[in-house]
Amino acid sequence: MSLPVPDNAALEGVAAGYRLGLDQAQLDEYAPLVAGLLASWDAVAELYEAEAPVAPQRPWSQPSDAENPFHAWYVQTSITETTDGPLAGRTVAVKDNTAVAGVPMTNGSSTFEGYAPSEDATIVKRLLAAGATIAGKAVCEDLCFSGGSHTAVSGAVQNPWNTAHNSGGSSSGSGALVAGGVVDLATGGDQGGSVRMPAANCGLVGHKPTWGLVPYTGAFPIEATIDHLGPITRTVSDAALMLSVMAGPDGLDPRQPHDLVPQDYLAALSEGARGLRVGVLREGFGRPESEEVVDETVRHAITVLGDAGMSVSEVSVPWHLHGAKIWDVIATEGATSQMVDNYGFGLNWKGHYDPELMHHFGRRATEDGSQFSETVKLVLLAGKYGLNTTHGRHYAMARNLAPKLAAAYDAAMADLDVLVMPTLPMRATAIPPQDAGITEVVARALEMLGNTCPFDVTGHPACSVPAGLGDGLPVGMMIVGRQFEDATVLRAAHAFEQAVGGFPAPRAATPVGTGA
């Protein structure tokens, strides 16, 4: 793709934007110098095009309403590469922020329409190599910036437990498809809780791995310091199996430590959890937005951990209540800069980029910002104002506070193995009506993040498991562990699952388009 030589108006616009103070004569003198320098852009494009990946031909279909339970599919596929492996015969829905080569991808946003990636994400390659069948792309929220399930360009995703309620976001379709029994397994992405929130709302297991354990390569970023991918499943053993397949370095993602050595997380479950030390995080309960039934349900679940042979004590981490504020600044200014102003991937890091996606999204996003959801518009209004006013100072302060937040949890876990608390302070809320105002749309998207988002900032592993039901809607319990001790978190989750005799599934719901 040749880069056009900038005309006088284009150079004037750049100079004005940076307040360079150049007069017309100086611009005329710079013009041939700029044109000469930009010749390297064309040379790089020619070199890259000779090496660029070519998308495979893979059939896919856009489901009709009748074929789209809970409005949770974006597109359907049936991709299998091998019948051998630990996931042979298992169907997987891939969150639509993650690349499946040759298959359309929207990331929940009209800014992506018309784009199909040329390469599989690393986790997709690993799932296929393990024998899984990719059954399709699951709807996700607009640019993945909502904890509710009502912002995707394709429409609201329904909760199989009660289709008038949200399934949780931003991995909204992934949660609905697994809970509704449509697929066996699903992938999710988590920057503020987006694996754990649909798991909590839909009565599933959702594991956010330690930051860097699972490569993010091939998924659309929001903010590199909080980007995570993880499994959403019905059982803890399935989550451990998926994590075993997905985890490990790929040499392409700078989020990953160079000395990373993953475990066999499924095998680790056999070690059991008797004797594990559990800390009940005081600040995770009784929040201003907490529902009493949620706190009570999780406290009852914690007694089961004690009955299963774990020692249980209460612990206080006052910094937990600061976590959401720190996340607000990182996620807002960071996403404004990386996700929107720098076209998703940002710049200045060594790793694997998707130049076609950056170009496609950047062009569409800058042409018409009105197409963004209310939550993304809020992020841009606050984030750009903050960046323009203090020039990244508050982002820098928040990132410098992140180690102090992590250290507060680490100090609490010096004599403990895991922390537990409600995943979300409330059960799934009703889906806002289509004519809902901005305030209601934003509230239903962001009001539930208080317990989940701090662990995206710190990177600790965190798993949501079904704690029980509150008036027919699932309640999640979150188990948090030390960095890279994902196996310990999953052992505690598995012991709880065994103690309660497995997790319930929703009764037959009435999904979109069934006519029932």
Short mmCIF file of C-alpha atoms in Angstrom, two decimals, residues 15-437:
data_model
loop_
_atom_site.label_atom_id
_atom_site.label_comp_id
_atom_site.label_asym_id
_atom_site.label_seq_id
_atom_site.Cartn_x
_atom_site.Cartn_y
_atom_site.Cartn_z
CA ALA A 15 2.40 21.80 11.86
CA ALA A 16 -0.63 23.53 13.36
CA GLY A 17 -1.45 20.53 15.53
CA TYR A 18 2.02 20.55 17.07
CA ARG A 19 2.24 24.38 17.10
CA LEU A 20 5.54 24.17 15.23
CA GLY A 21 5.44 27.85 14.25
CA LEU A 22 6.43 27.27 10.63
CA ASP A 23 5.71 29.86 7.98
CA GLN A 24 4.89 28.97 4.37
CA ALA A 25 8.48 29.29 3.18
CA GLN A 26 9.68 26.92 5.89
CA LEU A 27 6.91 24.43 5.04
CA ASP A 28 7.93 24.59 1.40
CA GLU A 29 11.49 23.78 2.41
CA TYR A 30 10.40 20.88 4.59
CA ALA A 31 8.09 19.38 1.95
CA PRO A 32 10.74 17.57 -0.17
CA LEU A 33 12.53 16.40 2.99
CA VAL A 34 9.29 14.87 4.29
CA ALA A 35 8.60 13.24 0.91
CA GLY A 36 12.09 11.77 0.82
CA LEU A 37 11.78 10.35 4.32
CA LEU A 38 8.35 8.86 3.61
CA ALA A 39 9.81 6.83 0.74
CA SER A 40 10.90 4.37 3.44
CA TRP A 41 7.24 3.78 4.27
CA ASP A 42 6.68 2.45 0.75
CA ALA A 43 9.78 0.27 0.97
CA VAL A 44 8.59 -1.25 4.27
CA ALA A 45 5.14 -1.91 2.78
CA GLU A 46 6.70 -3.70 -0.20
CA LEU A 47 8.91 -5.83 2.05
CA TYR A 48 6.01 -6.69 4.37
CA GLU A 49 3.60 -7.59 1.59
CA ALA A 50 6.07 -10.20 0.35
CA GLU A 51 5.95 -11.86 3.78
CA ALA A 52 2.36 -11.09 4.84
CA PRO A 53 0.20 -14.02 5.97
CA VAL A 54 -2.63 -15.15 3.71
CA ALA A 55 -5.94 -16.01 5.37
CA PRO A 56 -7.13 -19.60 4.90
CA GLN A 57 -10.48 -20.29 3.29
CA ARG A 58 -12.77 -21.26 6.15
CA PRO A 59 -16.53 -21.47 5.81
CA TRP A 60 -18.64 -19.41 8.19
CA SER A 61 -22.24 -18.29 8.41
CA GLN A 62 -24.18 -15.46 9.95
CA PRO A 63 -26.93 -17.12 12.00
CA SER A 64 -30.55 -16.13 11.71
CA ASP A 65 -32.41 -15.16 14.88
CA ALA A 66 -33.87 -18.67 15.01
CA GLU A 67 -30.35 -20.12 14.90
CA ASN A 68 -28.90 -17.71 17.44
CA PRO A 69 -29.82 -18.66 21.01
CA PHE A 70 -29.55 -15.81 23.50
CA HIS A 71 -28.37 -13.57 20.61
CA ALA A 72 -24.89 -14.77 21.53
CA TRP A 73 -23.30 -15.77 18.20
CA TYR A 74 -21.69 -13.26 15.89
CA VAL A 75 -20.81 -15.90 13.27
CA GLN A 76 -20.81 -19.70 13.32
CA THR A 77 -18.10 -22.00 12.03
CA SER A 78 -16.95 -25.60 12.37
CA ILE A 79 -13.17 -25.62 12.31
CA THR A 80 -11.28 -28.76 13.34
CA GLU A 81 -7.62 -29.44 12.60
CA THR A 82 -7.10 -32.73 14.40
CA THR A 83 -9.19 -35.39 16.09
CA ASP A 84 -6.44 -36.10 18.61
CA GLY A 85 -5.58 -34.17 21.72
CA PRO A 86 -6.99 -33.33 25.15
CA LEU A 87 -9.84 -31.24 23.67
CA ALA A 88 -10.82 -33.65 20.90
CA GLY A 89 -14.57 -33.60 20.35
CA ARG A 90 -15.07 -30.45 22.43
CA THR A 91 -16.70 -27.35 20.92
CA VAL A 92 -15.35 -23.89 21.70
CA ALA A 93 -16.81 -20.44 21.20
CA VAL A 94 -14.08 -17.83 20.68
CA LYS A 95 -14.76 -14.34 22.00
CA ASP A 96 -15.03 -11.98 19.06
CA ASN A 97 -12.10 -9.87 20.18
CA THR A 98 -9.79 -12.78 19.29
CA ALA A 99 -8.64 -13.63 15.78
CA VAL A 100 -9.81 -16.74 13.94
CA ALA A 101 -8.18 -16.51 10.52
CA GLY A 102 -10.51 -16.10 7.58
CA VAL A 103 -13.53 -15.51 9.83
CA PRO A 104 -15.10 -12.04 10.29
CA MET A 105 -14.38 -10.21 13.53
CA THR A 106 -16.20 -7.20 14.98
CA ASN A 107 -15.05 -6.88 18.61
CA GLY A 108 -18.65 -5.85 19.26
CA SER A 109 -18.21 -2.64 17.27
CA SER A 110 -19.29 -1.33 13.90
CA THR A 111 -15.75 0.04 13.53
CA PHE A 112 -14.60 -3.52 12.77
CA GLU A 113 -17.26 -4.46 10.23
CA GLY A 114 -15.74 -5.77 7.02
CA TYR A 115 -12.56 -7.02 8.71
CA ALA A 116 -11.36 -10.63 8.78
CA PRO A 117 -7.94 -11.51 10.25
CA SER A 118 -5.30 -13.40 8.29
CA GLU A 119 -3.80 -15.27 11.24
CA ASP A 120 -5.17 -17.25 14.17
CA ALA A 121 -4.51 -15.89 17.63
CA THR A 122 -2.01 -17.97 19.59
CA ILE A 123 -4.71 -19.39 21.86
CA VAL A 124 -6.79 -20.37 18.81
CA LYS A 125 -3.81 -22.21 17.32
CA ARG A 126 -3.32 -24.04 20.61
CA LEU A 127 -6.99 -24.95 21.02
CA LEU A 128 -7.11 -26.32 17.47
CA ALA A 129 -3.86 -28.25 17.97
CA ALA A 130 -5.42 -29.78 21.10
CA GLY A 131 -8.32 -31.17 19.02
CA ALA A 132 -10.99 -28.57 19.76
CA THR A 133 -13.62 -27.58 17.22
CA ILE A 134 -14.06 -23.82 16.89
CA ALA A 135 -17.85 -23.52 16.67
CA GLY A 136 -17.94 -19.77 16.05
CA LYS A 137 -17.27 -16.27 17.30
CA ALA A 138 -19.19 -15.25 20.41
CA VAL A 139 -20.61 -11.74 20.65
CA CYS A 140 -18.68 -9.39 22.90
CA GLU A 141 -19.38 -5.85 24.05
CA ASP A 142 -18.46 -2.77 22.02
CA LEU A 143 -14.65 -2.70 22.12
CA CYS A 144 -15.06 -4.90 25.22
CA PHE A 145 -15.81 -1.91 27.46
CA SER A 146 -18.86 -3.07 29.41
CA GLY A 147 -19.56 -5.40 32.30
CA GLY A 148 -23.17 -5.68 31.11
CA SER A 149 -24.29 -7.40 27.92
CA HIS A 150 -26.13 -4.55 26.19
CA THR A 151 -23.56 -2.53 24.21
CA ALA A 152 -22.58 -4.78 21.28
CA VAL A 153 -23.48 -3.45 17.83
CA SER A 154 -25.34 -6.71 17.19
CA GLY A 155 -27.66 -6.17 20.17
CA ALA A 156 -28.05 -7.32 23.76
CA VAL A 157 -27.03 -10.83 24.81
CA GLN A 158 -29.47 -12.64 27.10
CA ASN A 159 -28.76 -14.58 30.27
CA PRO A 160 -29.89 -18.23 30.02
CA TRP A 161 -31.04 -18.13 33.66
CA ASN A 162 -33.45 -15.28 32.90
CA THR A 163 -33.48 -13.86 29.40
CA ALA A 164 -34.65 -10.45 30.62
CA HIS A 165 -31.32 -10.10 32.44
CA ASN A 166 -27.79 -9.50 31.19
CA SER A 167 -25.28 -12.29 30.79
CA GLY A 168 -22.35 -10.18 31.96
CA GLY A 169 -19.67 -8.61 29.83
CA SER A 170 -17.61 -8.08 28.04
CA SER A 171 -17.38 -11.79 27.16
CA SER A 172 -21.16 -11.76 27.02
CA GLY A 173 -21.77 -14.28 24.24
CA SER A 174 -19.17 -16.67 25.65
CA GLY A 175 -20.99 -16.85 28.99
CA ALA A 176 -24.43 -17.28 27.43
CA LEU A 177 -23.35 -20.01 25.01
CA VAL A 178 -21.66 -22.12 27.67
CA ALA A 179 -24.41 -21.65 30.27
CA GLY A 180 -27.09 -22.37 27.67
CA GLY A 181 -25.41 -25.65 26.70
CA VAL A 182 -24.76 -24.49 23.13
CA VAL A 183 -20.99 -25.13 23.34
CA ASP A 184 -18.75 -27.00 25.74
CA LEU A 185 -16.16 -24.28 26.34
CA ALA A 186 -15.43 -20.63 25.54
CA THR A 187 -12.65 -18.11 25.61
CA GLY A 188 -12.93 -14.73 27.25
CA GLY A 189 -10.88 -11.59 27.64
CA ASP A 190 -10.52 -9.75 30.93
CA GLN A 191 -9.40 -6.16 31.47
CA GLY A 192 -11.80 -5.23 34.28
CA GLY A 193 -13.45 -8.56 35.04
CA SER A 194 -14.72 -9.65 31.63
CA VAL A 195 -14.05 -13.37 32.13
CA ARG A 196 -15.30 -13.43 35.70
CA MET A 197 -18.40 -11.22 35.27
CA PRO A 198 -20.18 -13.44 32.71
CA ALA A 199 -19.11 -16.46 34.76
CA ALA A 200 -20.72 -14.97 37.88
CA ASN A 201 -23.90 -13.89 36.10
CA CYS A 202 -24.33 -17.16 34.20
CA GLY A 203 -23.37 -19.63 36.93
CA LEU A 204 -20.08 -20.70 35.36
CA VAL A 205 -16.38 -21.03 36.09
CA GLY A 206 -14.33 -18.13 34.74
CA HIS A 207 -10.59 -18.03 35.35
CA LYS A 208 -8.54 -14.88 34.80
CA PRO A 209 -4.98 -16.15 34.69
CA THR A 210 -2.00 -14.36 36.12
CA TRP A 211 -1.12 -11.49 33.79
CA GLY A 212 1.24 -12.83 31.14
CA LEU A 213 0.55 -16.53 31.70
CA VAL A 214 -1.62 -16.81 28.58
CA PRO A 215 -0.32 -15.00 25.47
CA TYR A 216 -2.53 -12.16 24.28
CA THR A 217 -1.19 -12.37 20.73
CA GLY A 218 -4.00 -12.09 18.20
CA ALA A 219 -6.57 -10.57 20.54
CA PHE A 220 -7.51 -6.91 20.23
CA PRO A 221 -5.91 -5.01 23.10
CA ILE A 222 -7.50 -2.43 25.36
CA GLU A 223 -4.51 -1.57 27.56
CA ALA A 224 -1.43 -3.78 27.59
CA THR A 225 -0.89 -3.68 31.36
CA ILE A 226 -4.37 -5.07 32.08
CA ASP A 227 -4.99 -7.36 29.06
CA HIS A 228 -5.79 -11.00 29.93
CA LEU A 229 -7.33 -14.00 28.12
CA GLY A 230 -8.85 -16.94 29.98
CA PRO A 231 -11.33 -19.84 29.90
CA ILE A 232 -15.07 -19.83 30.62
CA THR A 233 -16.43 -23.31 31.37
CA ARG A 234 -19.03 -25.29 33.29
CA THR A 235 -16.55 -27.07 35.53
CA VAL A 236 -13.26 -26.29 37.22
CA SER A 237 -11.60 -29.29 35.59
CA ASP A 238 -12.52 -27.93 32.16
CA ALA A 239 -11.09 -24.54 33.09
CA ALA A 240 -7.88 -26.19 34.27
CA LEU A 241 -7.67 -28.24 31.08
CA MET A 242 -8.21 -25.19 28.86
CA LEU A 243 -5.65 -23.20 30.83
CA SER A 244 -3.11 -26.01 30.38
CA VAL A 245 -3.65 -25.79 26.63
CA MET A 246 -3.64 -21.99 26.39
CA ALA A 247 -0.82 -21.09 28.81
CA GLY A 248 2.86 -20.67 28.09
CA PRO A 249 5.15 -18.32 26.19
CA ASP A 250 4.75 -17.78 22.46
CA GLY A 251 7.73 -15.46 21.99
CA LEU A 252 5.47 -12.79 20.50
CA ASP A 253 3.78 -11.14 23.50
CA PRO A 254 5.92 -8.81 25.65
CA ARG A 255 3.39 -9.17 28.47
CA GLN A 256 4.90 -12.60 29.13
CA PRO A 257 8.01 -13.13 31.27
CA HIS A 258 10.88 -14.78 29.43
CA ASP A 259 11.30 -17.48 32.09
CA LEU A 260 7.62 -18.46 32.15
CA VAL A 261 7.03 -22.16 32.80
CA PRO A 262 3.34 -23.17 32.86
CA GLN A 263 1.99 -26.15 34.78
CA ASP A 264 -0.34 -29.01 34.05
CA TYR A 265 -3.23 -27.33 35.82
CA LEU A 266 -5.57 -30.27 35.38
CA ALA A 267 -3.12 -32.66 37.02
CA ALA A 268 -2.66 -30.20 39.87
CA LEU A 269 -6.30 -30.60 40.87
CA SER A 270 -5.51 -34.09 42.17
CA GLU A 271 -3.42 -32.54 44.95
CA GLY A 272 -6.63 -31.47 46.63
CA ALA A 273 -7.14 -28.42 48.80
CA ARG A 274 -7.20 -29.77 52.34
CA GLY A 275 -5.09 -27.53 54.53
CA LEU A 276 -5.15 -24.53 52.21
CA ARG A 277 -5.39 -21.25 54.12
CA VAL A 278 -8.29 -19.08 52.99
CA GLY A 279 -8.58 -15.38 53.78
CA VAL A 280 -12.06 -13.85 53.61
CA LEU A 281 -11.45 -10.33 52.28
CA ARG A 282 -13.45 -8.01 54.52
CA GLU A 283 -13.48 -5.14 52.00
CA GLY A 284 -15.03 -7.37 49.34
CA PHE A 285 -18.31 -7.45 51.28
CA GLY A 286 -20.75 -4.75 52.31
CA ARG A 287 -19.82 -2.35 49.56
CA PRO A 288 -22.30 0.51 48.92
CA GLU A 289 -23.52 -1.34 45.80
CA SER A 290 -23.63 -4.80 47.46
CA GLU A 291 -26.82 -6.84 47.59
CA GLU A 292 -27.34 -8.57 50.91
CA VAL A 293 -28.32 -11.82 49.20
CA VAL A 294 -24.98 -11.86 47.38
CA ASP A 295 -22.94 -11.37 50.54
CA GLU A 296 -24.97 -14.00 52.38
CA THR A 297 -24.67 -16.54 49.57
CA VAL A 298 -20.90 -16.14 49.35
CA ARG A 299 -20.45 -16.32 53.13
CA HIS A 300 -22.40 -19.58 53.13
CA ALA A 301 -20.15 -20.88 50.33
CA ILE A 302 -17.12 -19.98 52.43
CA THR A 303 -18.36 -22.26 55.22
CA VAL A 304 -18.24 -25.07 52.66
CA LEU A 305 -14.54 -24.33 52.09
CA GLY A 306 -14.00 -24.80 55.80
CA ASP A 307 -16.00 -28.03 55.82
CA ALA A 308 -13.80 -29.24 52.93
CA GLY A 309 -10.73 -29.04 55.13
CA MET A 310 -9.44 -25.55 54.47
CA SER A 311 -8.66 -23.14 57.28
CA VAL A 312 -10.72 -19.96 57.03
CA SER A 313 -10.02 -16.59 58.63
CA GLU A 314 -10.97 -12.99 57.92
CA VAL A 315 -8.40 -10.58 56.54
CA SER A 316 -8.45 -6.86 55.80
CA VAL A 317 -6.79 -5.18 52.81
CA PRO A 318 -7.86 -1.51 52.96
CA TRP A 319 -6.12 -0.84 49.66
CA HIS A 320 -8.71 -3.06 47.95
CA LEU A 321 -11.11 -0.13 48.15
CA HIS A 322 -8.61 2.03 46.25
CA GLY A 323 -8.21 -0.54 43.48
CA ALA A 324 -11.13 0.58 41.33
CA LYS A 325 -9.96 4.20 41.36
CA ILE A 326 -6.48 3.17 40.25
CA TRP A 327 -8.06 1.02 37.54
CA ASP A 328 -10.27 3.92 36.42
CA VAL A 329 -7.24 6.03 35.52
CA ILE A 330 -5.24 3.22 33.91
CA ALA A 331 -8.15 1.85 31.94
CA THR A 332 -9.46 5.26 30.86
CA GLU A 333 -6.31 7.16 29.90
CA GLY A 334 -4.56 3.95 28.85
CA ALA A 335 -7.40 2.81 26.59
CA THR A 336 -7.81 6.27 25.10
CA SER A 337 -4.14 6.34 24.16
CA GLN A 338 -3.57 2.73 23.13
CA MET A 339 -6.95 1.45 21.96
CA VAL A 340 -8.25 4.53 20.13
CA ASP A 341 -5.54 7.13 19.53
CA ASN A 342 -2.98 4.45 18.58
CA TYR A 343 -5.39 2.08 16.84
CA GLY A 344 -5.58 -0.73 19.35
CA PHE A 345 -2.05 -2.02 19.48
CA GLY A 346 -0.25 1.15 20.45
CA LEU A 347 3.41 1.64 19.61
CA ASN A 348 6.82 1.23 21.26
CA TRP A 349 6.74 -2.44 22.19
CA LYS A 350 8.45 -5.48 20.66
CA GLY A 351 5.99 -8.16 19.67
CA HIS A 352 3.50 -9.23 17.03
CA TYR A 353 1.27 -6.54 15.53
CA ASP A 354 -1.67 -6.79 13.14
CA PRO A 355 -1.06 -3.94 10.66
CA GLU A 356 -4.24 -4.59 8.68
CA LEU A 357 -6.40 -4.47 11.79
CA MET A 358 -4.74 -1.27 12.97
CA HIS A 359 -5.39 0.36 9.60
CA HIS A 360 -8.97 -0.89 9.30
CA PHE A 361 -9.99 0.05 12.83
CA GLY A 362 -8.10 3.34 12.82
CA ARG A 363 -9.68 4.46 9.55
CA ARG A 364 -13.20 3.52 10.61
CA ALA A 365 -12.87 4.94 14.12
CA THR A 366 -11.51 8.30 12.98
CA GLU A 367 -14.09 8.62 10.21
CA ASP A 368 -17.08 8.47 12.55
CA GLY A 369 -16.71 8.38 16.31
CA SER A 370 -20.48 8.61 16.74
CA GLN A 371 -20.70 4.85 16.22
CA PHE A 372 -18.95 4.10 19.51
CA SER A 373 -21.06 2.89 22.44
CA GLU A 374 -21.92 5.17 25.34
CA THR A 375 -19.25 3.52 27.50
CA VAL A 376 -16.50 4.05 24.94
CA LYS A 377 -17.59 7.67 24.47
CA LEU A 378 -17.34 8.17 28.25
CA VAL A 379 -13.83 6.72 28.23
CA LEU A 380 -12.76 9.02 25.41
CA LEU A 381 -14.29 12.15 26.92
CA ALA A 382 -12.64 11.60 30.31
CA GLY A 383 -9.46 10.00 29.02
CA LYS A 384 -8.61 12.58 26.38
CA TYR A 385 -9.44 15.43 28.76
CA GLY A 386 -7.10 13.94 31.35
CA LEU A 387 -4.30 13.38 28.83
CA ASN A 388 -4.66 16.84 27.32
CA THR A 389 -4.75 18.50 30.72
CA THR A 390 -2.02 16.73 32.69
CA HIS A 391 -0.21 14.97 29.81
CA GLY A 392 -0.18 11.47 31.30
CA ARG A 393 0.75 12.54 34.82
CA HIS A 394 -2.22 10.78 36.42
CA TYR A 395 -1.71 7.64 34.35
CA ALA A 396 1.90 7.58 35.53
CA MET A 397 0.83 8.03 39.13
CA ALA A 398 -1.73 5.22 38.84
CA ARG A 399 0.82 2.85 37.32
CA ASN A 400 3.26 3.73 40.10
CA LEU A 401 0.56 2.94 42.67
CA ALA A 402 -0.17 -0.45 41.08
CA PRO A 403 2.81 -2.17 42.79
CA LYS A 404 1.64 -0.80 46.15
CA LEU A 405 -1.81 -2.29 45.52
CA ALA A 406 -0.24 -5.62 44.54
CA ALA A 407 1.98 -5.53 47.61
CA ALA A 408 -1.06 -5.05 49.86
CA TYR A 409 -2.59 -8.27 48.54
CA ASP A 410 0.77 -10.06 48.70
CA ALA A 411 1.18 -9.03 52.32
CA ALA A 412 -2.26 -10.43 53.14
CA MET A 413 -1.34 -13.68 51.41
CA ALA A 414 2.01 -14.02 53.14
CA ASP A 415 0.29 -16.33 55.63
CA LEU A 416 -2.58 -17.36 53.34
CA ASP A 417 -2.92 -19.29 50.10
CA VAL A 418 -5.99 -17.59 48.62
CA LEU A 419 -8.38 -14.70 49.21
CA VAL A 420 -12.14 -15.07 48.70
CA MET A 421 -14.96 -12.56 48.22
CA PRO A 422 -18.04 -12.05 46.03
CA THR A 423 -17.06 -11.85 42.37
CA LEU A 424 -19.68 -9.17 41.83
CA PRO A 425 -21.53 -7.23 44.52
CA MET A 426 -24.85 -7.77 42.71
CA ARG A 427 -26.66 -10.35 40.62
CA ALA A 428 -27.31 -9.90 36.92
CA THR A 429 -29.36 -6.78 36.32
CA ALA A 430 -32.16 -6.38 33.80
CA ILE A 431 -31.11 -5.51 30.25
CA PRO A 432 -31.76 -1.79 29.72
CA PRO A 433 -34.50 -0.96 27.24
CA GLN A 434 -33.41 0.14 23.78
CA ASP A 435 -34.43 3.72 24.53
CA ALA A 436 -32.49 3.87 27.81
CA GLY A 437 -30.62 7.09 28.45
#
